[in-house]
mmCIF entry with sequence, helices, sheets and N, C-alpha, C, O atoms, coordinates in Angstrom:
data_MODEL
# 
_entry.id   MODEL 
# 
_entity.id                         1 
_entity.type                       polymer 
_entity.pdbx_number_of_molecules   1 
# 
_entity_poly.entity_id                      1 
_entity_poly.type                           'polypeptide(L)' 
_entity_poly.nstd_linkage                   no 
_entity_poly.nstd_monomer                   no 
_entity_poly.pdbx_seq_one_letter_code       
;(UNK)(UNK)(UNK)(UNK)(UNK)(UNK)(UNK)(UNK)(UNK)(UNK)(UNK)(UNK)(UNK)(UNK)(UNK)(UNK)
(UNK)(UNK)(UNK)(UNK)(UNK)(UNK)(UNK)(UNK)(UNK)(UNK)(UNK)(UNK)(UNK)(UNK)(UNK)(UNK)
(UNK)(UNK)(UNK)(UNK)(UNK)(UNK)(UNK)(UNK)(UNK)(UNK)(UNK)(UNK)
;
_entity_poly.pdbx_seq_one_letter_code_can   XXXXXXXXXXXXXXXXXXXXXXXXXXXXXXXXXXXXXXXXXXXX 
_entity_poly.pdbx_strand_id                 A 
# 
loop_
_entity_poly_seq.entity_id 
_entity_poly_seq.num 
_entity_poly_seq.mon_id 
_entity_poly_seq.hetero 
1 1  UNK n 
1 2  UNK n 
1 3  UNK n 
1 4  UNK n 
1 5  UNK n 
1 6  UNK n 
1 7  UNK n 
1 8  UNK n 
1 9  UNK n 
1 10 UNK n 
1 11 UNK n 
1 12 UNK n 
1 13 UNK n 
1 14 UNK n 
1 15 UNK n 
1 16 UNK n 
1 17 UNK n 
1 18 UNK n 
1 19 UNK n 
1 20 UNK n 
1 21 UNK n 
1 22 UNK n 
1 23 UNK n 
1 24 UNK n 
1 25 UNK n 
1 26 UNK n 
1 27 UNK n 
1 28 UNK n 
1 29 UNK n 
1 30 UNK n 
1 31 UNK n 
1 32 UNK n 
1 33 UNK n 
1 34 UNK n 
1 35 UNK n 
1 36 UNK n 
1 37 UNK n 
1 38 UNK n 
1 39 UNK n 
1 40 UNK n 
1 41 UNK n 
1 42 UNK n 
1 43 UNK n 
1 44 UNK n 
# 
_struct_asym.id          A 
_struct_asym.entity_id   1 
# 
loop_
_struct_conf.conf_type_id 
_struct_conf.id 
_struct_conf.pdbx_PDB_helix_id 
_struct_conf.beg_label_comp_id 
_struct_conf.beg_label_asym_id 
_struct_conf.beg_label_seq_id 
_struct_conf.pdbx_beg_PDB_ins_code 
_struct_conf.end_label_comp_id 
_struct_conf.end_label_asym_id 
_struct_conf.end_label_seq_id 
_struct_conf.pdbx_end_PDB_ins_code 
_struct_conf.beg_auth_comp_id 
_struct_conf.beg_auth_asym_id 
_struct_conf.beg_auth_seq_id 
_struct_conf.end_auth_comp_id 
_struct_conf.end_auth_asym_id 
_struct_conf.end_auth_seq_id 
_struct_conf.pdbx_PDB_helix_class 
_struct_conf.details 
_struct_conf.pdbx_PDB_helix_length 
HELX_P HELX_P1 AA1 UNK A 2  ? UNK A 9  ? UNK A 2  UNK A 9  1 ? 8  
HELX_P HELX_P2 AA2 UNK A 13 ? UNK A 31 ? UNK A 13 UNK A 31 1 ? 19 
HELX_P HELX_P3 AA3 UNK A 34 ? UNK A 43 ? UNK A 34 UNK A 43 1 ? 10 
# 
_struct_conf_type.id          HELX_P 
_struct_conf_type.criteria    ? 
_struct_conf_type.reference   ? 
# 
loop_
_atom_site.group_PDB 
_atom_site.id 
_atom_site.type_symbol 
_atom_site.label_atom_id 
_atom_site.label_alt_id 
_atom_site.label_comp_id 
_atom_site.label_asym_id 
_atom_site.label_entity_id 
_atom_site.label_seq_id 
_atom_site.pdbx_PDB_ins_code 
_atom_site.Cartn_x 
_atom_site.Cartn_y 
_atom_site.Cartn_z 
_atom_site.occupancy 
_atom_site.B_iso_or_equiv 
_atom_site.pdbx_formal_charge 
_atom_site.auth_seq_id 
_atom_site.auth_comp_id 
_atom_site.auth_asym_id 
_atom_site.auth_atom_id 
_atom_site.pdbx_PDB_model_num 
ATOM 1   N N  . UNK A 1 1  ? 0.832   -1.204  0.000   1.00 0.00 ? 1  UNK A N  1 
ATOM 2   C CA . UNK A 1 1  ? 0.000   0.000   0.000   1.00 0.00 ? 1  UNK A CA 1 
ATOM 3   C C  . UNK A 1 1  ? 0.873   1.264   0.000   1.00 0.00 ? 1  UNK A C  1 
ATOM 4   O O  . UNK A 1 1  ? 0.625   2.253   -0.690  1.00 0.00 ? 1  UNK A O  1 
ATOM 5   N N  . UNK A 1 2  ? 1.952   1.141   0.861   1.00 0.00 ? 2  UNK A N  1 
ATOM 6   C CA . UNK A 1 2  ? 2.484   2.627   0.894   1.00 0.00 ? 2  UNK A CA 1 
ATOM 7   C C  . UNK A 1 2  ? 3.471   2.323   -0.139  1.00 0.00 ? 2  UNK A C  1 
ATOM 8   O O  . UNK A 1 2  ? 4.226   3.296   -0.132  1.00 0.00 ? 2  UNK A O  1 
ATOM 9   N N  . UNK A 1 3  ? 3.899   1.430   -1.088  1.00 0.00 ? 3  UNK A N  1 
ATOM 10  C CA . UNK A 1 3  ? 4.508   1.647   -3.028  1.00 0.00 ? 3  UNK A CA 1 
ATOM 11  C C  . UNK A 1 3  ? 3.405   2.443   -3.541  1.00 0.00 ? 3  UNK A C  1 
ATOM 12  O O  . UNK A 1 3  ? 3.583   3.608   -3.899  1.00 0.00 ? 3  UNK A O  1 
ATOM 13  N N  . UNK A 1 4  ? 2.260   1.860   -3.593  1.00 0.00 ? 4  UNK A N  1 
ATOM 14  C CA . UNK A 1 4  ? 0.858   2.811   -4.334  1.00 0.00 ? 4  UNK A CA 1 
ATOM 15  C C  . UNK A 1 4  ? 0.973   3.837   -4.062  1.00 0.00 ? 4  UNK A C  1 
ATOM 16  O O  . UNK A 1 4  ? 1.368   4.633   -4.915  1.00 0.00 ? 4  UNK A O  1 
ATOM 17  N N  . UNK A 1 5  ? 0.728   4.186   -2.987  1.00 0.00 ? 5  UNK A N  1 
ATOM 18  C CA . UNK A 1 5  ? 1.217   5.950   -2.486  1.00 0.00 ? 5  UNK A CA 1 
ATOM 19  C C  . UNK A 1 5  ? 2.125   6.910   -3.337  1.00 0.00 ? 5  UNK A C  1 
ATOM 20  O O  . UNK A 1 5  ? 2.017   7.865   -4.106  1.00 0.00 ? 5  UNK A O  1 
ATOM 21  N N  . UNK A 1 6  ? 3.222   5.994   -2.675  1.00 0.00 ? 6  UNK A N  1 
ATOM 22  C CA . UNK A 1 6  ? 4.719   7.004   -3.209  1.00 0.00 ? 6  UNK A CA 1 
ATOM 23  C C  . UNK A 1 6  ? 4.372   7.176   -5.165  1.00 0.00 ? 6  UNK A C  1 
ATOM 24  O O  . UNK A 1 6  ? 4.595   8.248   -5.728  1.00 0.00 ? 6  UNK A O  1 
ATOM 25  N N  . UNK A 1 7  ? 3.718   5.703   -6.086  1.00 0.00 ? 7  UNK A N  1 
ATOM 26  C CA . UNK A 1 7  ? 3.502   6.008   -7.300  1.00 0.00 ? 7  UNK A CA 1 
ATOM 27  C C  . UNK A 1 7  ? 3.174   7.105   -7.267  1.00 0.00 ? 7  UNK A C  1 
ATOM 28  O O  . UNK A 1 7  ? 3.867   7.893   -7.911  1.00 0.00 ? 7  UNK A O  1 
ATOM 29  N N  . UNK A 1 8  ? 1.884   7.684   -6.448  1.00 0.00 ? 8  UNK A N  1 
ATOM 30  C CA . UNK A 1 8  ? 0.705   8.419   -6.965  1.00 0.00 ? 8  UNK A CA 1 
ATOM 31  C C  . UNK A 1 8  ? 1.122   9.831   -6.927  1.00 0.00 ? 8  UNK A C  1 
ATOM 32  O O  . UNK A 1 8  ? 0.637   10.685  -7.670  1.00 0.00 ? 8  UNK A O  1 
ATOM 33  N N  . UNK A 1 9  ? 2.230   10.106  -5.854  1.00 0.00 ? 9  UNK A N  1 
ATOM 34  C CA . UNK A 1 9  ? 2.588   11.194  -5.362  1.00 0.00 ? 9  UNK A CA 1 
ATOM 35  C C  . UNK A 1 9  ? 3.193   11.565  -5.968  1.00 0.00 ? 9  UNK A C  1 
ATOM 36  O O  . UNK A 1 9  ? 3.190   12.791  -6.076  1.00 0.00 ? 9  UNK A O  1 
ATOM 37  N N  . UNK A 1 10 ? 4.435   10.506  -7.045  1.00 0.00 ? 10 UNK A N  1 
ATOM 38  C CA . UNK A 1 10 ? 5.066   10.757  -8.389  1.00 0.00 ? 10 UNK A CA 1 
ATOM 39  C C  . UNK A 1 10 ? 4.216   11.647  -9.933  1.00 0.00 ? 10 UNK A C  1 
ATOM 40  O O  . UNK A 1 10 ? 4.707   12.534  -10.632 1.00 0.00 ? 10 UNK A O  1 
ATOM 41  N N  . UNK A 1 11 ? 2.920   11.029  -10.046 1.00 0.00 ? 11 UNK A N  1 
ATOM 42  C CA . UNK A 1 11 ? 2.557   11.659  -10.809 1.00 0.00 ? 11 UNK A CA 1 
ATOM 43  C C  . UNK A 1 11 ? 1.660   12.690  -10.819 1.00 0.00 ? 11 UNK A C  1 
ATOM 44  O O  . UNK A 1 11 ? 1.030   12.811  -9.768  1.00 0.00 ? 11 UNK A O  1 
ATOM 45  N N  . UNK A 1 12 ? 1.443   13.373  -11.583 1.00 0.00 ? 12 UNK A N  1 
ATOM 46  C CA . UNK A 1 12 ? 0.098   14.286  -11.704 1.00 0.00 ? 12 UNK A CA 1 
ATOM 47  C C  . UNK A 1 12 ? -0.941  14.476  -10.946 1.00 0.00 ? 12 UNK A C  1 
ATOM 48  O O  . UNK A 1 12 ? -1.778  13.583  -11.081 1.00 0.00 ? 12 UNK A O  1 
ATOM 49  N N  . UNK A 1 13 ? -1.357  15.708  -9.819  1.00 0.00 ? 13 UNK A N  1 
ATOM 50  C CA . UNK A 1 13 ? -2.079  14.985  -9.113  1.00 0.00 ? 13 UNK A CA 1 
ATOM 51  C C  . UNK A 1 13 ? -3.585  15.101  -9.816  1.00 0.00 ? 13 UNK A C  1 
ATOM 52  O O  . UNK A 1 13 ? -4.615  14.737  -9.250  1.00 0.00 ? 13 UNK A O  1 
ATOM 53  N N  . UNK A 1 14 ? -3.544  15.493  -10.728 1.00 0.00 ? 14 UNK A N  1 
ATOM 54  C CA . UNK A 1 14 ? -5.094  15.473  -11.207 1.00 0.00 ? 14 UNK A CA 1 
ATOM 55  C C  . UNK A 1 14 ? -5.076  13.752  -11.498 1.00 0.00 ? 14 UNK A C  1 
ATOM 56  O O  . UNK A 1 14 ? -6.065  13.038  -11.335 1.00 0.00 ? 14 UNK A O  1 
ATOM 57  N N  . UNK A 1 15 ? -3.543  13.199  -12.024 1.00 0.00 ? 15 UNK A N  1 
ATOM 58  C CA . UNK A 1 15 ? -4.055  11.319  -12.571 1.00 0.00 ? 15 UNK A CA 1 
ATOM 59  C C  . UNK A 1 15 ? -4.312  11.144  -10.662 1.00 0.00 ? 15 UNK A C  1 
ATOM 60  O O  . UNK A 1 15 ? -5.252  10.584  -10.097 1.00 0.00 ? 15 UNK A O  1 
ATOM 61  N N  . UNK A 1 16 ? -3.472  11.631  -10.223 1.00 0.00 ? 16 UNK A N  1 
ATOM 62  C CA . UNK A 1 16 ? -4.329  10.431  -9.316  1.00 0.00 ? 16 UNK A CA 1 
ATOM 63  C C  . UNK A 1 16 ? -5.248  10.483  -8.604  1.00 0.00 ? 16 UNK A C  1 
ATOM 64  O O  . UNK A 1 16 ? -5.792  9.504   -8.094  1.00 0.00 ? 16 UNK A O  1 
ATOM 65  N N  . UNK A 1 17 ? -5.661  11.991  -8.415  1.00 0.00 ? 17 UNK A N  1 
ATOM 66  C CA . UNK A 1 17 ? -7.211  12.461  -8.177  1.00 0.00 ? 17 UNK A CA 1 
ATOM 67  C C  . UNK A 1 17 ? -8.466  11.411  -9.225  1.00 0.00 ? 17 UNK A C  1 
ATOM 68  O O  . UNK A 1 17 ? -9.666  11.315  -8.966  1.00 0.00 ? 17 UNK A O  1 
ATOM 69  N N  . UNK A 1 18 ? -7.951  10.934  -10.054 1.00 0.00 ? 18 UNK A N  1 
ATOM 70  C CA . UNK A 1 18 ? -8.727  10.807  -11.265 1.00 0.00 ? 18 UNK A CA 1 
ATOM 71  C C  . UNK A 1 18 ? -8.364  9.037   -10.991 1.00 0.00 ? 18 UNK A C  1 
ATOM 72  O O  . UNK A 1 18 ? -9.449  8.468   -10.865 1.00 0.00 ? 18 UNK A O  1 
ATOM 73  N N  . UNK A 1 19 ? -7.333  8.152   -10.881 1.00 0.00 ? 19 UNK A N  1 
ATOM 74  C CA . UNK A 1 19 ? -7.541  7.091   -10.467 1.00 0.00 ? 19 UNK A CA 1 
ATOM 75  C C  . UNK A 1 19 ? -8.377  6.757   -9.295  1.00 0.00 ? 19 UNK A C  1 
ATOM 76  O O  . UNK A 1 19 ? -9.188  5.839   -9.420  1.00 0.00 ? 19 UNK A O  1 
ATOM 77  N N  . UNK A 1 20 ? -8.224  7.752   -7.522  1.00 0.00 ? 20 UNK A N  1 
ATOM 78  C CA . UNK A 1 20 ? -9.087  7.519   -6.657  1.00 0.00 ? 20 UNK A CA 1 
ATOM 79  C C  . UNK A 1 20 ? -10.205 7.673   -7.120  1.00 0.00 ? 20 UNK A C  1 
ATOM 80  O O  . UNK A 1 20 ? -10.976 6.718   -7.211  1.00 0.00 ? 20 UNK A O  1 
ATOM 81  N N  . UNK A 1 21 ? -10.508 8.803   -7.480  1.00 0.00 ? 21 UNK A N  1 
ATOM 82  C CA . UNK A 1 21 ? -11.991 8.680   -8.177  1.00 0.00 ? 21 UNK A CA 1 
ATOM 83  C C  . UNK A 1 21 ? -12.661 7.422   -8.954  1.00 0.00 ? 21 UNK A C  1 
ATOM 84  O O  . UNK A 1 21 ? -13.890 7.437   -8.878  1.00 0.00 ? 21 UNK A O  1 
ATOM 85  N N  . UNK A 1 22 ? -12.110 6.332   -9.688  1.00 0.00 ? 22 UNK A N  1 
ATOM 86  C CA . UNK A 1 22 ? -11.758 5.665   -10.262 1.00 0.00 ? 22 UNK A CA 1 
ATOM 87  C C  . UNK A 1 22 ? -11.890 4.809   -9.106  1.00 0.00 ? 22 UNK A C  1 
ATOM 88  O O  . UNK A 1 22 ? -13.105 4.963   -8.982  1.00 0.00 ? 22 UNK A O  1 
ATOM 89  N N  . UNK A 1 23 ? -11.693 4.306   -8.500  1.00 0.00 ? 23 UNK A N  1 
ATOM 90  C CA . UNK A 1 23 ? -11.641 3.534   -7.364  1.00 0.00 ? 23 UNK A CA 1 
ATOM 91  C C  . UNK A 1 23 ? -12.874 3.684   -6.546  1.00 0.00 ? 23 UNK A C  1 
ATOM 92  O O  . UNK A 1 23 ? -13.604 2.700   -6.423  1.00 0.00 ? 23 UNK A O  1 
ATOM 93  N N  . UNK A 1 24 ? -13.194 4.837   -5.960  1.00 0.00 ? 24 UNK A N  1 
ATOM 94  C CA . UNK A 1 24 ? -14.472 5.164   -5.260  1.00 0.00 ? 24 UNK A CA 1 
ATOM 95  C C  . UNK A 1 24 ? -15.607 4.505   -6.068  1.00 0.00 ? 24 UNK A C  1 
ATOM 96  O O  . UNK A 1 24 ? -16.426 3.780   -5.502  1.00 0.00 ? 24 UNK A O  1 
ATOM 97  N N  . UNK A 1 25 ? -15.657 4.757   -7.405  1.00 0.00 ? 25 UNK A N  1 
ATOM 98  C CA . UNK A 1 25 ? -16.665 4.809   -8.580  1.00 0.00 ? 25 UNK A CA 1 
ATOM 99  C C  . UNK A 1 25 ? -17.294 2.993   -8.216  1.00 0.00 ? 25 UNK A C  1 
ATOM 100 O O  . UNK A 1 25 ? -18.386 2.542   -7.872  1.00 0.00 ? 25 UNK A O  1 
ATOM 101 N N  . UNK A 1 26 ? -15.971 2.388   -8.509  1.00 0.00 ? 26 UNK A N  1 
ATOM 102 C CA . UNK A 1 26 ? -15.614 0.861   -8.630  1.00 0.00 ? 26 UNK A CA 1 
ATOM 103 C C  . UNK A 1 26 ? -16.149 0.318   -7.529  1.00 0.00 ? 26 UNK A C  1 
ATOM 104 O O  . UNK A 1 26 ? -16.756 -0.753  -7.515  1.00 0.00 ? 26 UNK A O  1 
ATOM 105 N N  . UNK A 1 27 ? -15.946 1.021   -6.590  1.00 0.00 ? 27 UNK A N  1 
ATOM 106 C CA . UNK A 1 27 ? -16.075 0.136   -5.416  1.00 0.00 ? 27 UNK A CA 1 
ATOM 107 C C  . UNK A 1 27 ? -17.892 0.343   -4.552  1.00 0.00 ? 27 UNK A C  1 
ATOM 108 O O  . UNK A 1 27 ? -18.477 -0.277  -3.663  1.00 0.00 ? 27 UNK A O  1 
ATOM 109 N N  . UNK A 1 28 ? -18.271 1.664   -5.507  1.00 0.00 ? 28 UNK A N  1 
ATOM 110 C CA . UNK A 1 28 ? -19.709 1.829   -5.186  1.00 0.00 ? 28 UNK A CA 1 
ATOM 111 C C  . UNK A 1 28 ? -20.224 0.812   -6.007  1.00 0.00 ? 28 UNK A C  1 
ATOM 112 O O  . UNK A 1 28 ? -20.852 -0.052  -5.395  1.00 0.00 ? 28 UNK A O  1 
ATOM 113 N N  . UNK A 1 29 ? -20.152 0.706   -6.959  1.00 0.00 ? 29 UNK A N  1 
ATOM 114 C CA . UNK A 1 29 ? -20.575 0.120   -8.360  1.00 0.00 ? 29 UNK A CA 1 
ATOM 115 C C  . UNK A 1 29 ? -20.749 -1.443  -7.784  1.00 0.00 ? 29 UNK A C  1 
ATOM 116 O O  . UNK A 1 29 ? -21.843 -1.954  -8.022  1.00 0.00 ? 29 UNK A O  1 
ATOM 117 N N  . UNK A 1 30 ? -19.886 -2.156  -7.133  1.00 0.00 ? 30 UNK A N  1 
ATOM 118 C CA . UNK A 1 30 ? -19.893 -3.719  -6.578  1.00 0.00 ? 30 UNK A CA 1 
ATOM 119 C C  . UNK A 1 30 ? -20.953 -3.526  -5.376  1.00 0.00 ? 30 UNK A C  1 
ATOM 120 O O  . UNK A 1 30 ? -21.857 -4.333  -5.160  1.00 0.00 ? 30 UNK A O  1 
ATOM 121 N N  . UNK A 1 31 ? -20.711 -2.262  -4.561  1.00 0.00 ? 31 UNK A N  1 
ATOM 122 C CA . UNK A 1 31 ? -21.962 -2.733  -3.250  1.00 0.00 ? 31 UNK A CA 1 
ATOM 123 C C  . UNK A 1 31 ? -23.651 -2.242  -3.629  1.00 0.00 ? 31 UNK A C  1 
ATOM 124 O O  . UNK A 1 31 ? -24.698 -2.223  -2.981  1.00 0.00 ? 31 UNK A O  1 
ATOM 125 N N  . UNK A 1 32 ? -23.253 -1.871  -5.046  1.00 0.00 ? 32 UNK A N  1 
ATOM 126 C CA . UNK A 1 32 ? -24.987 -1.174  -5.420  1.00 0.00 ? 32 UNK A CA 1 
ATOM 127 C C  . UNK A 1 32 ? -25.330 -2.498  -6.047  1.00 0.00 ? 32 UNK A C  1 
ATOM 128 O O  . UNK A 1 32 ? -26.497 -2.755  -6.342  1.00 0.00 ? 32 UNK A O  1 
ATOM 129 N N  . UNK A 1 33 ? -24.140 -3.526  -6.302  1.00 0.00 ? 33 UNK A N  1 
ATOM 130 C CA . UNK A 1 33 ? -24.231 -4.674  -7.295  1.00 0.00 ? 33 UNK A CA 1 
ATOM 131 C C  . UNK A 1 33 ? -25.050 -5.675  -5.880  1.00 0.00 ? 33 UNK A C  1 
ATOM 132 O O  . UNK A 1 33 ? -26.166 -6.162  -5.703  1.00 0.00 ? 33 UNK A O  1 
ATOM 133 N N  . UNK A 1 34 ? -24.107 -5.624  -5.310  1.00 0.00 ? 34 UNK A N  1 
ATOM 134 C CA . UNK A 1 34 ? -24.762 -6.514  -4.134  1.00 0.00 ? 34 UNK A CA 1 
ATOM 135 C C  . UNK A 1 34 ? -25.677 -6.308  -3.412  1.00 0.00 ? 34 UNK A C  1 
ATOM 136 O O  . UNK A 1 34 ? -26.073 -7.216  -2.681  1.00 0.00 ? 34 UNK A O  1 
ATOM 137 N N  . UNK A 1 35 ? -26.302 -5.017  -3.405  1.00 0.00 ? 35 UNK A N  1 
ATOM 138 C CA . UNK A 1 35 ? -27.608 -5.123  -2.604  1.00 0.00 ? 35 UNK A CA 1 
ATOM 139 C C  . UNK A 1 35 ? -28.212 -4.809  -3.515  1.00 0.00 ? 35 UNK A C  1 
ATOM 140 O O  . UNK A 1 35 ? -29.235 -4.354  -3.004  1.00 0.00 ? 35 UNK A O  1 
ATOM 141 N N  . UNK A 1 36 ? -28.343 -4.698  -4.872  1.00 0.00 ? 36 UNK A N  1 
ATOM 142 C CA . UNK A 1 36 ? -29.261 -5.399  -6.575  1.00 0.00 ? 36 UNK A CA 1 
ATOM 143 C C  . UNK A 1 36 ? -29.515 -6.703  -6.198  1.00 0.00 ? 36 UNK A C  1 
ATOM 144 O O  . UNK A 1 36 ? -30.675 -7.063  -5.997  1.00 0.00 ? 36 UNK A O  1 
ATOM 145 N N  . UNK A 1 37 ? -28.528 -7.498  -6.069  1.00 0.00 ? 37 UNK A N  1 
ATOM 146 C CA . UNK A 1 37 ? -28.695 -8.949  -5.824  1.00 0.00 ? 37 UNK A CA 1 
ATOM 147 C C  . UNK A 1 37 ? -29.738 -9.620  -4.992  1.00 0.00 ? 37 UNK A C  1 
ATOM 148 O O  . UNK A 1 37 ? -30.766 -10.286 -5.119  1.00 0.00 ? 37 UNK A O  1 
ATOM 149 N N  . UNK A 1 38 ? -28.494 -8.804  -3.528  1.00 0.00 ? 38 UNK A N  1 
ATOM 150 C CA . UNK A 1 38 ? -29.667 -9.116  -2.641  1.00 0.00 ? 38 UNK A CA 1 
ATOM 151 C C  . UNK A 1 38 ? -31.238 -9.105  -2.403  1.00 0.00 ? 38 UNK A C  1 
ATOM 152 O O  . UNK A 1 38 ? -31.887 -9.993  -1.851  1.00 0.00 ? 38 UNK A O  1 
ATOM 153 N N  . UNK A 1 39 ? -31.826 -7.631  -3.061  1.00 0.00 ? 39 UNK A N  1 
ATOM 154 C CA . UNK A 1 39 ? -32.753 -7.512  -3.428  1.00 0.00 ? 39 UNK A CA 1 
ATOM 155 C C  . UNK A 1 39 ? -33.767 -8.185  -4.132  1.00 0.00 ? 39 UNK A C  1 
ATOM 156 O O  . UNK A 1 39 ? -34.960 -8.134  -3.832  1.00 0.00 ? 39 UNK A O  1 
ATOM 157 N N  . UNK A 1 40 ? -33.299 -8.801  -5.050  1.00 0.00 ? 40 UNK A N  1 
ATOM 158 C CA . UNK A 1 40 ? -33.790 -9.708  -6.294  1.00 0.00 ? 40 UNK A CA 1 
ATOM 159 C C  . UNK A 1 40 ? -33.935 -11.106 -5.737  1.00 0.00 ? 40 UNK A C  1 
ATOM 160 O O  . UNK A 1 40 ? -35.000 -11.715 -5.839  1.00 0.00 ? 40 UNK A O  1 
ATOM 161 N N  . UNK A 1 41 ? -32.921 -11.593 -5.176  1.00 0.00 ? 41 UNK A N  1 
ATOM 162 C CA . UNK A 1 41 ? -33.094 -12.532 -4.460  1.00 0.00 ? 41 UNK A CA 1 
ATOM 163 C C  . UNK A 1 41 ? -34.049 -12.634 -3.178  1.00 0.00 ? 41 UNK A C  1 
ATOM 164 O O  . UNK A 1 41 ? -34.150 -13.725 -2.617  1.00 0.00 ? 41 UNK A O  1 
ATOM 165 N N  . UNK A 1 42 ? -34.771 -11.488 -2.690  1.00 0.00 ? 42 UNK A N  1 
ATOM 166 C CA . UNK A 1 42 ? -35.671 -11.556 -1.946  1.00 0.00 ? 42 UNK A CA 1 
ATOM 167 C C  . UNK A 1 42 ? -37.116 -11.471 -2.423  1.00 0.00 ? 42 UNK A C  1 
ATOM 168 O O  . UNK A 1 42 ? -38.067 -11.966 -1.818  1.00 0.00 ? 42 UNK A O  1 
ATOM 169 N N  . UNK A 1 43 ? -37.173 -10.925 -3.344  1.00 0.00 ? 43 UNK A N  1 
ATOM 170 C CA . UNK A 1 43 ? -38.155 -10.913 -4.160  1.00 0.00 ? 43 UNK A CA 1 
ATOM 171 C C  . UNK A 1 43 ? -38.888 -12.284 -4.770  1.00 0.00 ? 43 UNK A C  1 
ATOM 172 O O  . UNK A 1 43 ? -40.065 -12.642 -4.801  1.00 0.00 ? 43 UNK A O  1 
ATOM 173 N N  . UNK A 1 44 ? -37.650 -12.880 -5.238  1.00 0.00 ? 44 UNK A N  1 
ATOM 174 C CA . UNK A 1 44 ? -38.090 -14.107 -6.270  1.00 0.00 ? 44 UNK A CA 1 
ATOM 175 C C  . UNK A 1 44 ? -38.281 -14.771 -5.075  1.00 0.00 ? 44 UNK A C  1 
ATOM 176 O O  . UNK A 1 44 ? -38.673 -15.938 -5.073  1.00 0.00 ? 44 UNK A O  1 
# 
């Protein structure tokens, strides 16, 4: 975790404003996935 760091701090901080963002996005995207699921599966 702290190699990832030191990358990020190397480049641009708009890229890596723009990878976290990128990450946040991703990681909403799987728990809206899983309580879709869950949902559906309560239904049926």
């Amino acid at each position: 975790m702290a190699f990832v760091k030191q990358r990020l701090k190397q480049m641009p901080p708009r890229v890596g404003r723009m990878i976290s963002a990128l990450v946040v996005l991703s990681g909403a995207m799987m728990i809206y996935a899983a309580i879709g699921l869950a949902l559906v599966h309560r239904v049926i």
